[in-house]
Amino acid sequence: MKTIQIFLVFTVTLLFSITVSAQYGNNGYGNNGYGNNNGYGRNQMSQMGQNREPDKPKEIPVEVTVAKIMEKLKTELVLDQLQEIAISNVLKESIRSQGILIKAETSQEQKIEEVKALSEVTDRKVNEFLNEDQKAKYKALNEQSNNSKKSRRKR
């Protein structure tokens, strides 16, 4: 009689242990503490946190921005290759500096003043590579773009 009781207790214990290990996977606690990646472990919790965070907008590379600007300048000002290279380098440097200024922990007014100063310096550097006719066209393009920005702000 005692052997039957021991056999029953052993069988019940074995059945419970199989059930418990099946819930946790991998005959134990798995890769990360509790179960596999789909279980109750840290991976599921971190995935939940990642899904709730809004995605940051992707920054447009400086080279892409400069390429768009240079396409317009190239056709309007009729630039030669040396002028294109020199002006594109000036614009790349300016846009990178502008990104740094905008991300800085300063007041909005100070940022505006610094960006205006950077814009003036950039215009002076670009003008160094242009002839007189190109300078006049470049100035007209800048005024035209400034006027279109002002009309957008008024709306």
mmCIF file of C-alpha atoms in Angstrom:
data_model
loop_
_atom_site.group_PDB
_atom_site.id
_atom_site.type_symbol
_atom_site.label_atom_id
_atom_site.label_comp_id
_atom_site.label_asym_id
_atom_site.label_seq_id
_atom_site.Cartn_x
_atom_site.Cartn_y
_atom_site.Cartn_z
ATOM 1 C CA MET A 1 0.000 0.000 0.000
ATOM 2 C CA LYS A 2 2.821 2.339 0.854
ATOM 3 C CA THR A 3 4.452 1.812 -2.543
ATOM 4 C CA ILE A 4 1.219 2.813 -4.279
ATOM 5 C CA GLN A 5 1.083 6.065 -2.274
ATOM 6 C CA ILE A 6 4.698 6.835 -3.080
ATOM 7 C CA PHE A 7 4.031 6.076 -6.760
ATOM 8 C CA LEU A 8 0.963 8.398 -6.800
ATOM 9 C CA VAL A 9 2.836 11.218 -5.062
ATOM 10 C CA PHE A 10 5.735 10.818 -7.489
ATOM 11 C CA THR A 11 3.369 10.837 -10.500
ATOM 12 C CA VAL A 12 1.496 13.951 -9.324
ATOM 13 C CA THR A 13 4.777 15.749 -8.625
ATOM 14 C CA LEU A 14 6.085 14.805 -12.049
ATOM 15 C CA LEU A 15 2.938 16.089 -13.767
ATOM 16 C CA PHE A 16 3.096 19.426 -11.940
ATOM 17 C CA SER A 17 6.780 19.890 -12.743
ATOM 18 C CA ILE A 18 6.146 19.234 -16.438
ATOM 19 C CA THR A 19 3.334 21.804 -16.449
ATOM 20 C CA VAL A 20 5.467 24.408 -14.699
ATOM 21 C CA SER A 21 8.471 23.942 -16.990
ATOM 22 C CA ALA A 22 6.217 24.108 -20.065
ATOM 23 C CA GLN A 23 4.971 27.534 -18.963
ATOM 24 C CA TYR A 24 8.474 28.936 -18.597
ATOM 25 C CA GLY A 25 9.939 27.264 -21.706
ATOM 26 C CA ASN A 26 13.340 25.698 -22.275
ATOM 27 C CA ASN A 27 12.998 23.402 -19.235
ATOM 28 C CA GLY A 28 13.684 26.214 -16.832
ATOM 29 C CA TYR A 29 13.856 29.964 -16.873
ATOM 30 C CA GLY A 30 15.084 30.439 -20.435
ATOM 31 C CA ASN A 31 17.354 33.127 -21.837
ATOM 32 C CA ASN A 32 16.391 36.170 -19.896
ATOM 33 C CA GLY A 33 15.055 35.146 -16.539
ATOM 34 C CA TYR A 34 11.496 34.039 -17.317
ATOM 35 C CA GLY A 35 10.728 32.227 -20.512
ATOM 36 C CA ASN A 36 11.952 33.049 -23.948
ATOM 37 C CA ASN A 37 11.632 36.369 -25.741
ATOM 38 C CA ASN A 38 7.861 36.039 -25.974
ATOM 39 C CA GLY A 39 7.377 35.268 -22.282
ATOM 40 C CA TYR A 40 7.274 37.368 -19.181
ATOM 41 C CA GLY A 41 10.876 38.557 -19.379
ATOM 42 C CA ARG A 42 12.517 41.903 -19.756
ATOM 43 C CA ASN A 43 12.484 41.816 -23.562
ATOM 44 C CA GLN A 44 8.718 42.105 -23.723
ATOM 45 C CA MET A 45 8.724 44.983 -21.257
ATOM 46 C CA SER A 46 11.406 46.841 -23.181
ATOM 47 C CA GLN A 47 9.544 46.283 -26.445
ATOM 48 C CA MET A 48 6.425 47.766 -24.903
ATOM 49 C CA GLY A 49 8.378 50.850 -23.882
ATOM 50 C CA GLN A 50 9.865 51.210 -27.348
ATOM 51 C CA ASN A 51 6.480 51.064 -29.016
ATOM 52 C CA ARG A 52 5.115 53.897 -26.915
ATOM 53 C CA GLU A 53 7.940 56.352 -27.573
ATOM 54 C CA PRO A 54 7.284 58.661 -30.523
ATOM 55 C CA ASP A 55 9.790 58.382 -33.342
ATOM 56 C CA LYS A 56 12.081 61.361 -33.731
ATOM 57 C CA PRO A 57 11.942 62.966 -37.144
ATOM 58 C CA LYS A 58 14.914 61.970 -39.224
ATOM 59 C CA GLU A 59 17.358 64.749 -39.931
ATOM 60 C CA ILE A 60 18.015 65.502 -43.574
ATOM 61 C CA PRO A 61 21.722 65.123 -44.320
ATOM 62 C CA VAL A 62 23.611 68.358 -44.934
ATOM 63 C CA GLU A 63 24.797 67.117 -48.325
ATOM 64 C CA VAL A 64 21.204 66.688 -49.548
ATOM 65 C CA THR A 65 20.264 70.213 -48.479
ATOM 66 C CA VAL A 66 23.375 71.700 -50.066
ATOM 67 C CA ALA A 67 22.733 69.762 -53.302
ATOM 68 C CA LYS A 68 19.239 71.283 -53.568
ATOM 69 C CA ILE A 69 20.561 74.794 -52.948
ATOM 70 C CA MET A 70 23.414 74.307 -55.406
ATOM 71 C CA GLU A 71 21.053 73.134 -58.166
ATOM 72 C CA LYS A 72 19.179 76.419 -57.932
ATOM 73 C CA LEU A 73 22.347 78.536 -57.648
ATOM 74 C CA LYS A 74 24.057 76.690 -60.488
ATOM 75 C CA THR A 75 21.276 77.430 -62.930
ATOM 76 C CA GLU A 76 20.553 80.995 -61.779
ATOM 77 C CA LEU A 77 24.148 82.205 -61.414
ATOM 78 C CA VAL A 78 25.785 80.050 -64.115
ATOM 79 C CA LEU A 79 28.579 78.830 -61.850
ATOM 80 C CA ASP A 80 31.724 77.086 -63.041
ATOM 81 C CA GLN A 81 32.926 73.900 -61.341
ATOM 82 C CA LEU A 82 35.429 75.635 -59.080
ATOM 83 C CA GLN A 83 32.751 78.042 -57.850
ATOM 84 C CA GLU A 84 30.344 75.143 -57.267
ATOM 85 C CA ILE A 85 32.839 73.273 -55.100
ATOM 86 C CA ALA A 86 33.879 76.336 -53.107
ATOM 87 C CA ILE A 87 30.316 77.566 -52.514
ATOM 88 C CA SER A 88 29.040 74.093 -51.613
ATOM 89 C CA ASN A 89 31.815 73.777 -48.999
ATOM 90 C CA VAL A 90 30.858 77.163 -47.533
ATOM 91 C CA LEU A 91 27.180 76.140 -47.419
ATOM 92 C CA LYS A 92 27.964 72.777 -45.780
ATOM 93 C CA GLU A 93 29.963 74.512 -43.074
ATOM 94 C CA SER A 94 27.218 77.092 -42.571
ATOM 95 C CA ILE A 95 24.401 74.550 -42.320
ATOM 96 C CA ARG A 96 26.342 72.414 -39.846
ATOM 97 C CA SER A 97 27.047 75.499 -37.713
ATOM 98 C CA GLN A 98 23.395 76.505 -37.915
ATOM 99 C CA GLY A 99 22.329 73.055 -36.682
ATOM 100 C CA ILE A 100 24.676 73.375 -33.721
ATOM 101 C CA LEU A 101 23.351 76.858 -32.915
ATOM 102 C CA ILE A 102 19.735 75.718 -33.053
ATOM 103 C CA LYS A 103 20.382 72.751 -30.743
ATOM 104 C CA ALA A 104 22.228 74.931 -28.214
ATOM 105 C CA GLU A 105 20.627 75.604 -24.831
ATOM 106 C CA THR A 106 20.169 79.351 -25.304
ATOM 107 C CA SER A 107 17.212 81.689 -25.549
ATOM 108 C CA GLN A 108 15.220 81.952 -28.756
ATOM 109 C CA GLU A 109 16.239 85.592 -29.277
ATOM 110 C CA GLN A 110 19.913 84.750 -28.931
ATOM 111 C CA LYS A 111 19.550 81.892 -31.424
ATOM 112 C CA ILE A 112 17.897 84.225 -33.934
ATOM 113 C CA GLU A 113 20.711 86.769 -33.612
ATOM 114 C CA GLU A 114 23.397 84.090 -33.988
ATOM 115 C CA VAL A 115 21.713 82.587 -37.062
ATOM 116 C CA LYS A 116 21.421 86.057 -38.646
ATOM 117 C CA ALA A 117 25.116 86.691 -38.010
ATOM 118 C CA LEU A 118 26.001 83.292 -39.463
ATOM 119 C CA SER A 119 23.873 84.054 -42.526
ATOM 120 C CA GLU A 120 25.705 87.349 -43.095
ATOM 121 C CA VAL A 121 29.090 85.655 -42.795
ATOM 122 C CA THR A 122 27.990 82.938 -45.220
ATOM 123 C CA ASP A 123 26.778 85.534 -47.736
ATOM 124 C CA ARG A 124 30.111 87.346 -47.534
ATOM 125 C CA LYS A 125 32.045 84.103 -48.093
ATOM 126 C CA VAL A 126 29.848 83.129 -51.051
ATOM 127 C CA ASN A 127 30.233 86.610 -52.580
ATOM 128 C CA GLU A 128 34.036 86.190 -52.524
ATOM 129 C CA PHE A 129 33.707 83.460 -55.171
ATOM 130 C CA LEU A 130 31.301 85.360 -57.470
ATOM 131 C CA ASN A 131 31.924 87.942 -60.167
ATOM 132 C CA GLU A 132 30.002 91.253 -60.234
ATOM 133 C CA ASP A 133 27.134 90.001 -62.398
ATOM 134 C CA GLN A 134 26.736 86.880 -60.247
ATOM 135 C CA LYS A 135 26.810 88.966 -57.060
ATOM 136 C CA ALA A 136 23.855 91.041 -58.257
ATOM 137 C CA LYS A 137 21.882 87.907 -59.163
ATOM 138 C CA TYR A 138 22.782 86.295 -55.812
ATOM 139 C CA LYS A 139 21.593 89.378 -53.923
ATOM 140 C CA ALA A 140 18.314 89.347 -55.881
ATOM 141 C CA LEU A 141 17.811 85.644 -55.097
ATOM 142 C CA ASN A 142 18.365 86.284 -51.382
ATOM 143 C CA GLU A 143 15.907 89.176 -51.362
ATOM 144 C CA GLN A 144 13.352 87.116 -53.244
ATOM 145 C CA SER A 145 13.647 84.215 -50.785
ATOM 146 C CA ASN A 146 13.437 86.608 -47.806
ATOM 147 C CA ASN A 147 10.285 88.234 -49.232
ATOM 148 C CA SER A 148 8.631 84.846 -49.766
ATOM 149 C CA LYS A 149 9.447 83.888 -46.148
ATOM 150 C CA LYS A 150 7.933 87.122 -44.855
ATOM 151 C CA SER A 151 4.741 86.613 -46.866
ATOM 152 C CA ARG A 152 4.429 83.082 -45.431
ATOM 153 C CA ARG A 153 4.764 84.436 -41.893
ATOM 154 C CA LYS A 154 1.987 86.985 -42.469
ATOM 155 C CA ARG A 155 -0.436 84.226 -43.456
#
